[in-house]
Coordinates of C-alpha atoms in Angstrom, one line a residue:
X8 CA 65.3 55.7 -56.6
X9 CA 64.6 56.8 -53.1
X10 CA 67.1 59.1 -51.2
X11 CA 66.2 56.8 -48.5
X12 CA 67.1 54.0 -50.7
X13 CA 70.7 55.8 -51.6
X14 CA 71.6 56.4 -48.0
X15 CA 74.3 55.1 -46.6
X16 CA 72.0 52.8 -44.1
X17 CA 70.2 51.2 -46.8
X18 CA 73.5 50.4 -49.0
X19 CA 74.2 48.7 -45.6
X20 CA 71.3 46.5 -44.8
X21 CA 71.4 45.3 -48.8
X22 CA 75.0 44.8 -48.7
X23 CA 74.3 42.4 -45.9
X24 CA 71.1 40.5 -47.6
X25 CA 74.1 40.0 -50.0
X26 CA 76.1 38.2 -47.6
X27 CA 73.2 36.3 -46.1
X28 CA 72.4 35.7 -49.3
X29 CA 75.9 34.0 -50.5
X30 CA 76.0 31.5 -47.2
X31 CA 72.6 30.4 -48.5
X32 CA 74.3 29.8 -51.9
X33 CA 77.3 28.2 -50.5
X34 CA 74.5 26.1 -48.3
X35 CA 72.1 24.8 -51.0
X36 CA 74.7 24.4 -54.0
X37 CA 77.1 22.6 -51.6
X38 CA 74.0 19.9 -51.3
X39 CA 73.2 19.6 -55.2
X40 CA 77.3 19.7 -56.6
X41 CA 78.2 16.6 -54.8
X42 CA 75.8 14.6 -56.2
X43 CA 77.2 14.8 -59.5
X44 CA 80.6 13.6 -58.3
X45 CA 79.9 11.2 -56.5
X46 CA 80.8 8.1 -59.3
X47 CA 84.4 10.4 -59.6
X48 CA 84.4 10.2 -56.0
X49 CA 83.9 6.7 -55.6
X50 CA 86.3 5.5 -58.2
X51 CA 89.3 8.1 -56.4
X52 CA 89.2 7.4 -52.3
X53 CA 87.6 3.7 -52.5
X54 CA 84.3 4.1 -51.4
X55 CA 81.7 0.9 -51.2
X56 CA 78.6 1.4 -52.3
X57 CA 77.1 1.4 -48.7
X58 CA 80.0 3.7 -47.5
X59 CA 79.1 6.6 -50.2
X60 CA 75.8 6.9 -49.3
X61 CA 77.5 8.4 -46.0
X62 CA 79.2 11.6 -48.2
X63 CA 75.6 12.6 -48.5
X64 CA 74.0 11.4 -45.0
X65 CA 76.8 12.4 -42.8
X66 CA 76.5 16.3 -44.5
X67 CA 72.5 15.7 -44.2
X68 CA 72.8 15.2 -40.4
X69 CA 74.8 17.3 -38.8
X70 CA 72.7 19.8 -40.6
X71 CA 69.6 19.1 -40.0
X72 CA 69.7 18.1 -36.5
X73 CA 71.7 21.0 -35.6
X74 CA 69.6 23.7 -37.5
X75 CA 67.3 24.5 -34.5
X76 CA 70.0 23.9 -31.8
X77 CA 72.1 26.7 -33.8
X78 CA 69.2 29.3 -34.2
X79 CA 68.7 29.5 -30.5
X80 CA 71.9 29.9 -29.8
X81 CA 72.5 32.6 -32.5
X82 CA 69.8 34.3 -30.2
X83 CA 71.5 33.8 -26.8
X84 CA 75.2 34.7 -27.8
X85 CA 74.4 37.3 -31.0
X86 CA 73.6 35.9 -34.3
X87 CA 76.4 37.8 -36.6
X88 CA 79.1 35.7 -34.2
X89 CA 76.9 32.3 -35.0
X90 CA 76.7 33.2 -39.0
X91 CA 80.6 34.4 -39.0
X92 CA 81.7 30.9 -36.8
X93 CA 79.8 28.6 -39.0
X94 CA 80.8 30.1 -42.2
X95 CA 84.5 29.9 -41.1
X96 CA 83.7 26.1 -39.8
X97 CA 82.3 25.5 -43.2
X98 CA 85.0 27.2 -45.3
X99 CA 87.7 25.1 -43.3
X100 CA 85.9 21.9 -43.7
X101 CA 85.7 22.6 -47.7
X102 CA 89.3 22.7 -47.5
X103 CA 89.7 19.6 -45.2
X104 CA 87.5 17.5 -48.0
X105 CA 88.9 18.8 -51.2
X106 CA 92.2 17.3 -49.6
X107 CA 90.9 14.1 -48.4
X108 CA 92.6 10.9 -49.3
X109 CA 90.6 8.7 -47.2
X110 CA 86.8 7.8 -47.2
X111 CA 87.0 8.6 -43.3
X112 CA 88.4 12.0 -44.0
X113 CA 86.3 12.5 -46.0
X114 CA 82.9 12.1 -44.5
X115 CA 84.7 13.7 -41.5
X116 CA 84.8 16.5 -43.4
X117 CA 81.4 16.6 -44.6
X118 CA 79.9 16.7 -41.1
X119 CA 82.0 19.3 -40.1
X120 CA 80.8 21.4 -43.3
X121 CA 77.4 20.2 -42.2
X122 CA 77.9 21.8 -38.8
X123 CA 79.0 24.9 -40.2
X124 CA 76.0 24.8 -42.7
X125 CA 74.1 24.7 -39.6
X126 CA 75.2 27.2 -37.7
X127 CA 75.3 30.0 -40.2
X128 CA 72.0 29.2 -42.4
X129 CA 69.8 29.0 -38.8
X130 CA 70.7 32.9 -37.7
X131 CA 70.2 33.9 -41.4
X132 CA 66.5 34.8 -41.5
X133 CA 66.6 36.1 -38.2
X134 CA 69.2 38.7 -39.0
X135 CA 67.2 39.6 -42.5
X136 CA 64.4 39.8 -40.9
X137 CA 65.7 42.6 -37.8
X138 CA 67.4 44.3 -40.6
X139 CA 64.3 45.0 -42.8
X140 CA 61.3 46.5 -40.5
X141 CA 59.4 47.5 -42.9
X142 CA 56.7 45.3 -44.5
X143 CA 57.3 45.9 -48.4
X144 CA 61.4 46.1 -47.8
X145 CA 61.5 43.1 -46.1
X146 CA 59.3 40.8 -48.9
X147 CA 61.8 42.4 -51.2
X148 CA 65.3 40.7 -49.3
X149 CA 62.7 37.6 -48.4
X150 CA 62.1 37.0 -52.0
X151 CA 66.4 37.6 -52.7
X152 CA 67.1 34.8 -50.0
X153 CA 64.3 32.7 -51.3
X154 CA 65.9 32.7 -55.3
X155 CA 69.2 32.5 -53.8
X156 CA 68.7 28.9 -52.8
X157 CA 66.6 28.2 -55.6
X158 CA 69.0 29.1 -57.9
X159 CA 71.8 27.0 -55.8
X160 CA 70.1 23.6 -56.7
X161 CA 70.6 24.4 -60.2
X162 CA 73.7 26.3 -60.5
X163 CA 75.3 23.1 -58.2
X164 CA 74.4 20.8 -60.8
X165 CA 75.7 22.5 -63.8
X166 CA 78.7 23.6 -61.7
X167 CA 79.3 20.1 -60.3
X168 CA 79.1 18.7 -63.7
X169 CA 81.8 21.0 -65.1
X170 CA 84.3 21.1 -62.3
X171 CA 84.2 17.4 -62.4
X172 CA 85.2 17.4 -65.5
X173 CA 87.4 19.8 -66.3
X174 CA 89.3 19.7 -63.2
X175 CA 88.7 17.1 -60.5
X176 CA 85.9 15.7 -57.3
X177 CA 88.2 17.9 -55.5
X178 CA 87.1 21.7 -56.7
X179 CA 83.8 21.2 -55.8
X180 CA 85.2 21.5 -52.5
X181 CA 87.8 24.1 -53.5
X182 CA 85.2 26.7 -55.0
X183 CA 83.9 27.1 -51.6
X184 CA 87.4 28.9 -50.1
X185 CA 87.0 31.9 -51.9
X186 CA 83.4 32.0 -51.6
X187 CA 83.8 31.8 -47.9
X188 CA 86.9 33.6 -47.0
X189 CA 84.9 36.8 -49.1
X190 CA 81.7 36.5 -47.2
X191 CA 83.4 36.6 -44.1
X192 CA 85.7 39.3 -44.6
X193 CA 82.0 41.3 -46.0
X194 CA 80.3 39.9 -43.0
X195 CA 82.6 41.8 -40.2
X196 CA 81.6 45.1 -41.2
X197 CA 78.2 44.4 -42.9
X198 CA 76.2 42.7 -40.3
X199 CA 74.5 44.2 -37.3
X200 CA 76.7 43.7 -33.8
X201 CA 74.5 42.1 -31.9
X202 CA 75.3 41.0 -28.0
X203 CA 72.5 38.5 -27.9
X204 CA 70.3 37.6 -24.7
X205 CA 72.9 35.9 -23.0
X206 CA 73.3 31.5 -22.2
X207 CA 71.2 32.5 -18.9
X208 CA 68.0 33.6 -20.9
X209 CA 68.1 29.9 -22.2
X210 CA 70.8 27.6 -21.1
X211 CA 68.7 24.4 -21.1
X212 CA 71.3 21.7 -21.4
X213 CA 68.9 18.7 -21.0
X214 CA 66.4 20.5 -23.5
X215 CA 69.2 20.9 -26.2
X216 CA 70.5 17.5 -25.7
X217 CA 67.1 15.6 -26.3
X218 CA 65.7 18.1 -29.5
X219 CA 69.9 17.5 -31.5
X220 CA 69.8 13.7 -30.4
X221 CA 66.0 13.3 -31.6
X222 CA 66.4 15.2 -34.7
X223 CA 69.7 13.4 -35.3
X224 CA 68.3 9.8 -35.0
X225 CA 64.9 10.8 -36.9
X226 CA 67.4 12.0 -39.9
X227 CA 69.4 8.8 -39.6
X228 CA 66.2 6.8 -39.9
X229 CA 64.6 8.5 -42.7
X230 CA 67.5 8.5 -45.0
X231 CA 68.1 5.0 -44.3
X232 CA 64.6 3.8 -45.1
X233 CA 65.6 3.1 -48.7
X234 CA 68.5 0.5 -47.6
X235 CA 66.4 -1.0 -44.8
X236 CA 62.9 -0.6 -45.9
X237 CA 59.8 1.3 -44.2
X238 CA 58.2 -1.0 -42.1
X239 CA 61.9 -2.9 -40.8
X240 CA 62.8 -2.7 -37.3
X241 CA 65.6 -0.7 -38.0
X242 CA 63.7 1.9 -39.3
X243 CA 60.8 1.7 -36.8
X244 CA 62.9 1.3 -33.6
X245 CA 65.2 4.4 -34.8
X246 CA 62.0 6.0 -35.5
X247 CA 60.1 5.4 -32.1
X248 CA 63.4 6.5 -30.1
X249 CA 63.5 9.7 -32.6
X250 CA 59.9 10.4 -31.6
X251 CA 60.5 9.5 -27.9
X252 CA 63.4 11.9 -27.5
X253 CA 61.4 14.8 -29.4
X254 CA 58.1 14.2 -27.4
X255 CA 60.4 14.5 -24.2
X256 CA 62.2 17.7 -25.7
X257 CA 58.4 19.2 -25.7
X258 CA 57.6 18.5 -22.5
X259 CA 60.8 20.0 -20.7
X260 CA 60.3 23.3 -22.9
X261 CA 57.1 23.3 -21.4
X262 CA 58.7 23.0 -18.0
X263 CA 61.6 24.6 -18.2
X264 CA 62.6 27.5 -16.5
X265 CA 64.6 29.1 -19.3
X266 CA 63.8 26.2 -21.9
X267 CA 65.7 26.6 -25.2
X268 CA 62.5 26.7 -27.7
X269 CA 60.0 28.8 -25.4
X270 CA 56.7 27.3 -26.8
X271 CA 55.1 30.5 -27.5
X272 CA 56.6 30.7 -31.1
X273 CA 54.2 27.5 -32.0
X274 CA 50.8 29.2 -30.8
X275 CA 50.8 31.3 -33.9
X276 CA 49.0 29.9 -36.7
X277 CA 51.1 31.5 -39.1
X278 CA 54.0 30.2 -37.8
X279 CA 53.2 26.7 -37.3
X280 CA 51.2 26.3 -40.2
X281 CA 53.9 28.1 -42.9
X282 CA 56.3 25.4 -41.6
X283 CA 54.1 22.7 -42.1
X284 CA 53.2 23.7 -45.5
X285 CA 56.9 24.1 -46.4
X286 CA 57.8 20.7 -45.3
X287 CA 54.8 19.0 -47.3
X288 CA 55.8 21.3 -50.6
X289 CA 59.6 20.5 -50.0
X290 CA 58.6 17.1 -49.5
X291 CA 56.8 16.7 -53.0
X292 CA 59.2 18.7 -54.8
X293 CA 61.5 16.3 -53.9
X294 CA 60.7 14.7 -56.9
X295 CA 60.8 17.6 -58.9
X296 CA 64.1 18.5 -58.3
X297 CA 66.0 15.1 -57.8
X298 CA 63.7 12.6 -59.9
X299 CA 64.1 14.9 -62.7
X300 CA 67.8 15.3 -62.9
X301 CA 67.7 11.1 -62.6
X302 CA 65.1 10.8 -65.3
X303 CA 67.0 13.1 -67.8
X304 CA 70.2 10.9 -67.5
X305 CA 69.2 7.8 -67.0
X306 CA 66.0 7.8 -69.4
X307 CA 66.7 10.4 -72.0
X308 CA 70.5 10.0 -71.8
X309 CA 71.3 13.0 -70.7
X310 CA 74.6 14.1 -69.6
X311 CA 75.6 15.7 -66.1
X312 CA 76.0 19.3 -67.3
X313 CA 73.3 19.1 -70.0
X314 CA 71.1 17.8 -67.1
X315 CA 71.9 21.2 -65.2
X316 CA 71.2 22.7 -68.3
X317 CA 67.7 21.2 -69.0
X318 CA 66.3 22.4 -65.7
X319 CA 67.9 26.0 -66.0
X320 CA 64.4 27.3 -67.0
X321 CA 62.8 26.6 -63.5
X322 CA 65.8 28.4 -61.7
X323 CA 65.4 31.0 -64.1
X324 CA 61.4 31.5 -64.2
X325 CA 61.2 30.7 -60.1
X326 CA 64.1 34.0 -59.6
X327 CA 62.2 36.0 -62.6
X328 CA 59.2 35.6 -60.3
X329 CA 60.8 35.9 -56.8
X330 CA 62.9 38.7 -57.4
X331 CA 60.2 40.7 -59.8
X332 CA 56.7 39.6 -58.7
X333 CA 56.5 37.7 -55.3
X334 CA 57.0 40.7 -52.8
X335 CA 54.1 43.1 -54.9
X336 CA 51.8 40.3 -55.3
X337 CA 51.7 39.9 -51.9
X338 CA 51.7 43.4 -50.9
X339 CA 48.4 43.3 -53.1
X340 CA 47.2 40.2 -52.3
X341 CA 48.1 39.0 -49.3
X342 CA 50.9 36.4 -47.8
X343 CA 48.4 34.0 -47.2
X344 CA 46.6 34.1 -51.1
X345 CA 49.7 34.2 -53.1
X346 CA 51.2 30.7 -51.6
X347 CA 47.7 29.1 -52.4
X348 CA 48.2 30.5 -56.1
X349 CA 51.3 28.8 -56.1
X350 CA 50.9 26.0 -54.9
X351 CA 48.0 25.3 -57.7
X352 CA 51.2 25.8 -60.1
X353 CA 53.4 22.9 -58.8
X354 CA 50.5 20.5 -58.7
X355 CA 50.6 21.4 -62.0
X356 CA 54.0 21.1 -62.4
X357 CA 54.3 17.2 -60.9
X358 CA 50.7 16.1 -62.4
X359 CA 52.5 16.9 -65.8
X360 CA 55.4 15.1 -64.8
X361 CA 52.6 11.8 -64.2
X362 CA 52.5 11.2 -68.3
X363 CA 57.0 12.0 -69.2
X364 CA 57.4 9.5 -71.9
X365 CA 59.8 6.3 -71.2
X366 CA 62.0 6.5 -74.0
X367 CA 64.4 9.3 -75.1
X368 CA 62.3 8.1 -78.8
X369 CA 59.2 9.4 -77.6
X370 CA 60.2 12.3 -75.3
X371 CA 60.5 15.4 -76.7
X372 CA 62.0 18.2 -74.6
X373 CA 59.8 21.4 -75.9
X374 CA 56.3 19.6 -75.1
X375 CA 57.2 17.7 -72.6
X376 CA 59.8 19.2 -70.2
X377 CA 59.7 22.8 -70.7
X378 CA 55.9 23.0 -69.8
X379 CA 57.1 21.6 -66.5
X380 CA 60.1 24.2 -65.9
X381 CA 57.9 26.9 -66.9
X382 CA 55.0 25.9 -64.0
X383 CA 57.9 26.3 -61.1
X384 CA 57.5 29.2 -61.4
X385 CA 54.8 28.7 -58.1
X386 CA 58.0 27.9 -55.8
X387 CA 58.9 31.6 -56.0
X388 CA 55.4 32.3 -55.4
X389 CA 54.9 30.0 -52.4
X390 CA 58.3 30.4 -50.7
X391 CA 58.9 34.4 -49.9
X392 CA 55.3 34.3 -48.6
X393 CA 55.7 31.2 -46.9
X394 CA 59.1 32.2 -45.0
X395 CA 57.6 35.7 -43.9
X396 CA 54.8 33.8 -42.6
X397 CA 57.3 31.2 -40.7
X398 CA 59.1 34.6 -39.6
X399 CA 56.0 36.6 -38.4
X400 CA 54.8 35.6 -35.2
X401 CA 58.6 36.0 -33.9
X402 CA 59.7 38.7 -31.6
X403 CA 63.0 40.5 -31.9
X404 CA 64.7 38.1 -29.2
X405 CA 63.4 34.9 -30.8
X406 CA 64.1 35.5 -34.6
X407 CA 67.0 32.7 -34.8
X408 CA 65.0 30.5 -33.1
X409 CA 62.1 30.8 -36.0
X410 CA 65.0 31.0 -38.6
X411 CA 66.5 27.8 -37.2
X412 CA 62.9 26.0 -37.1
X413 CA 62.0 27.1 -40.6
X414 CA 65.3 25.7 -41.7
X415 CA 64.5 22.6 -39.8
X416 CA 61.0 22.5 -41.3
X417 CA 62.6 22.7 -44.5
X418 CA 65.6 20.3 -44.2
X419 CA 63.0 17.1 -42.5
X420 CA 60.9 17.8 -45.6
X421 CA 63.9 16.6 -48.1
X422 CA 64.8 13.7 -46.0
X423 CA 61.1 12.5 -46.2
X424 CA 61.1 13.5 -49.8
X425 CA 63.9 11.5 -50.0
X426 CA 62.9 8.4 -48.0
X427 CA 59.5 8.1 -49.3
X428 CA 59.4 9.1 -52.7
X429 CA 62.8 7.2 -53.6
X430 CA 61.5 4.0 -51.8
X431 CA 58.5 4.3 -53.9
X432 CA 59.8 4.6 -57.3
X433 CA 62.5 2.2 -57.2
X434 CA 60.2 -1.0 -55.7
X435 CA 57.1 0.4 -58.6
X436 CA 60.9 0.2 -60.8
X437 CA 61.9 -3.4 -59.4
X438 CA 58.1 -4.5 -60.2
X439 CA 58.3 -3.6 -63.4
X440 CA 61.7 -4.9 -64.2
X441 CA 60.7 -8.5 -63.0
X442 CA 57.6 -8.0 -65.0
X443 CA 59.8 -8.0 -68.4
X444 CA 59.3 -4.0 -69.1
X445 CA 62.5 -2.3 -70.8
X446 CA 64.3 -0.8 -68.2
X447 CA 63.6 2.6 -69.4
X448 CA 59.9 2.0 -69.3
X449 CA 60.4 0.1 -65.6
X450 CA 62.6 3.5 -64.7
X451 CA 59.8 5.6 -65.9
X452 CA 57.2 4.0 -64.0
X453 CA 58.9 4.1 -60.8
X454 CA 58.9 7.8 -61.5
X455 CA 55.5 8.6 -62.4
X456 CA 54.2 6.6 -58.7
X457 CA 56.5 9.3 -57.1
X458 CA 55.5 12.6 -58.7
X459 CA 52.0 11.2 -58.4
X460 CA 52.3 10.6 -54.6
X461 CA 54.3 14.1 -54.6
X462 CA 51.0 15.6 -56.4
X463 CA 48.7 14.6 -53.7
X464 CA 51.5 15.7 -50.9
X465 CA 50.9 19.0 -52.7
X466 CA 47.1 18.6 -52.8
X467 CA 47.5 18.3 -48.7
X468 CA 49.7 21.4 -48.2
X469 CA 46.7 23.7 -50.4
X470 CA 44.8 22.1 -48.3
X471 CA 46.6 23.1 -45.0
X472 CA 47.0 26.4 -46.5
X473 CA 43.7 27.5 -46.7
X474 CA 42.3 25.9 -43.7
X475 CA 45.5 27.2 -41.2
X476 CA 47.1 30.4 -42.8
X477 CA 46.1 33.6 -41.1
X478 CA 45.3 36.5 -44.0
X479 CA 48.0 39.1 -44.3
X480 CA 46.4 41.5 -41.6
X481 CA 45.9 39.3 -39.1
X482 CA 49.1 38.0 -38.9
X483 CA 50.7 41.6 -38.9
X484 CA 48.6 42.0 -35.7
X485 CA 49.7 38.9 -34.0
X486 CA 53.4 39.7 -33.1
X487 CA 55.2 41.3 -35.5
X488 CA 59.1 41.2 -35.8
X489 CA 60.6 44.5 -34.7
X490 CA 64.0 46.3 -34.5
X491 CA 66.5 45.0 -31.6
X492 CA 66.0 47.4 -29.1
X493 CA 69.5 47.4 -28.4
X494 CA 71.7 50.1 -31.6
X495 CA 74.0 47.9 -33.3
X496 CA 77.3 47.8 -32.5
X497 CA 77.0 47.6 -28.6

């Protein structure tokens, strides 16, 4: 090792990757553990079916609709005060829902987590990514961030499965207090001081009212698409207004006199097209991740914790790869040829998933599953490289601004993941059902339409890849991140 690498600097910056790095985890595993408790849930407080939907959608949200909002502003009033506010709002509302007693309190609670979610994943990247300068450094902590919210998804499952269990709904909300209380108390002295650019540099009121109100109503629509259907005129008219409200947000930014997303960060190609790819990947996988878990339990008769279990493998094989291989592969091969590379894998991954047997008789775990985790391996390929992308064309004063929209990016992709693949596979399912097919079979089906429509969703973002993607040296030319000119602590 380096002396650089021992010096008191560089224990610093890594000792803060590791607290970016655990309000990812608290992020991403907070999304995944409720969804194993949600029967325990429903039985406890109450809940309707309708009304339980809302534990997911009111988290879903406030998150996602506030994720650009929030990266902005970590710019304009100094990013470690964003990350240590939401955190705190986070940790609090953790404690507010593992005490609920209500179904009101609760989903309360859940879209104040949400907020706090918001607010300290958006300024994330953009700290990382004024912390580590250097090119190979940097790919290093990307690929870290990138495993750590693989690895939630996973860990939430298993987690969620045993907590449930062994304890109660509740300490799935409880495990977040210590988690949080630690990362702030790391945070204070760990993260760069920043003083940010000041409300002035962007204090578009009208601007940030029309992109959280569009992005708000656009979530509400998509994840509603399963109860209402596609083409109803809930979903179109919620839809149109989202649009409407977004397409306005566009053109006062392009008016504005200090708009709130200054336009320039779109005319990269990396930038815009990294996102794009992301949400088309995130999109597909989707089914990967969610259909999975649903055909291991309700197909092979899998329990909750041996479903977390079962798709250990990919969280293990996508961090072998992310934390070991992603950042040399691109140092040697380029940020723009190592996503197409893996990219190829997870069209492998969900063409596999096309021919899953429909009966736990004729499945067989080893030939038929394992394969599968193995090949997701590409995510930690395609993710480090696509986030540097998605953070290279931004300049020191708009890195939570790119943070925030590459967390947007990433969050609109699982709600249209969500509403389209889910719609799909449970009408192929109803088809099949009236049709007289065993309901395994029926279930089966269903999935197979949706990891073949996430399969050609994949297909598109290769495509996009390789048409859009700038190679690795032009997009170190175009407008590389660089340190706050300002020293930290001022």
């Amino acid at each position: 090792m380096s002396t650089a690498a021992r010096s008191p600097e560089a224990r610093s910056r890594w000792l803060a990757l590791g607290v970016l790095a655990t309000g990812m985890l608290m992020t991403i595993l907070d999304g995944s553990i409720v969804t194993v408790a949600m029967p325990a849930i429903q039985s406890d407080l109450g809940f309707s079916p309708a009304g339980l939907t809302w534990v997911v959608n009111a988290y879903l949200i406030a998150f996602g609709s506030l994720l650009l909002l929030a990266g902005r502003l970590g710019d304009l009033i100094g990013r470690k005060r964003m990350f240590l506010t939401g955190t705190g709002v986070f940790t609090a509302a953790s404690l507010l829902a593992g005490v609920a007693a209500s179904p009101g309190v609760l989903i309360a609670a859940r879209f104040l987590q949400g907020v706090g979610s918001a607010m300290a994943s958006a300024v994330g990247l953009g700290i990382l990514v004024t912390l580590f300068t250097e090119p190979r450094e940097r790919a290093r902590a990307i690929a870290v961030f990138s495993f750590t919210g693989a690895a939630g998804a996973s860990i939430g499952q298993v987690l969620g499965g045993v907590l449930t269990d062994a304890l109660a709904w509740n300490w799935i909300f409880f495990i977040n207090l210590p988690i949080g209380i630690a990362a702030v108390l790391v945070a204070l002295p760990a993260l760069p001081a920043d003083r940010g650019l000041g409300l002035k540099a962007g204090a578009d009121a009208l601007g940030a009212l029309l992109v959280t109100a569009g992005l708000m109503i656009g979530i509400y629509a998509v994840v509603k698409v399963e109860t209402y259907g596609a083409t109803s005129a809930h979903t179109l008219g919620f839809g149109a207004l989202a649009l409407l409200l977004i397409a306005g947000f566009l053109v006062r930014q392009a008016t504005a006199r200090n708009p709130l997303m200054p336009l320039r960060i779109l005319r990269s190609r990396s930038v815009s097209g990294a996102n794009l790819v992301q949400m088309l990947m995130v999109a597909a996988l989707f089914s990967f991740q969610v259909l999975v878990a649903l055909y291991l339990q309700k197909v092979l008769g899998y329990g909750a914790a041996e479903t977390g279990l079962a798709m250990l493998p990919a969280a293990a094989v996508i961090g072998l790869v992310s934390l070991s291989v992603s950042a040399r592969l691109n140092a040697r091969f380029g940020e723009r040829n190592v996503p197409l590379a893996g990219l190829v894998l997870l069209i492998g991954v969900l063409a596999l998933l096309t021919r899953v047997p429909g009966s736990a008789e004729q499945a067989n775990y080893l030939t038929d599953l394992l394969p599968v985790m193995l090949l997701a391996a590409g995510f930690g390929l395609a993710l480090p490289a696509l986030t540097s992308l998605g953070m290279s064309g931004a300049k020191a004063e708009d890195a939570g601004l790119a943070s925030g929209l590459f967390n947007t990016t990433q969050q609109m992709g699982m709600a249209l993941g969500v509403a389209v693949l889910s719609t799909l596979a449970a009408s192929r399912t109803e088809s099949l059902t009236a049709a007289g097919r065993p309901v395994t079979e029926a279930l089966t089906g269903g999935y197979h339409l949706a990891f073949g429509v996430g399969t050609g969703l994949l297909t598109v973002a290769l495509v996009v890849a390789f048409a859009v993607l700038r190679r690795t040296e032009e997009t170190r030319q175009a407008a590389p991140v660089e340190q706050e000119a300002h020293p930290a602590g001022v």
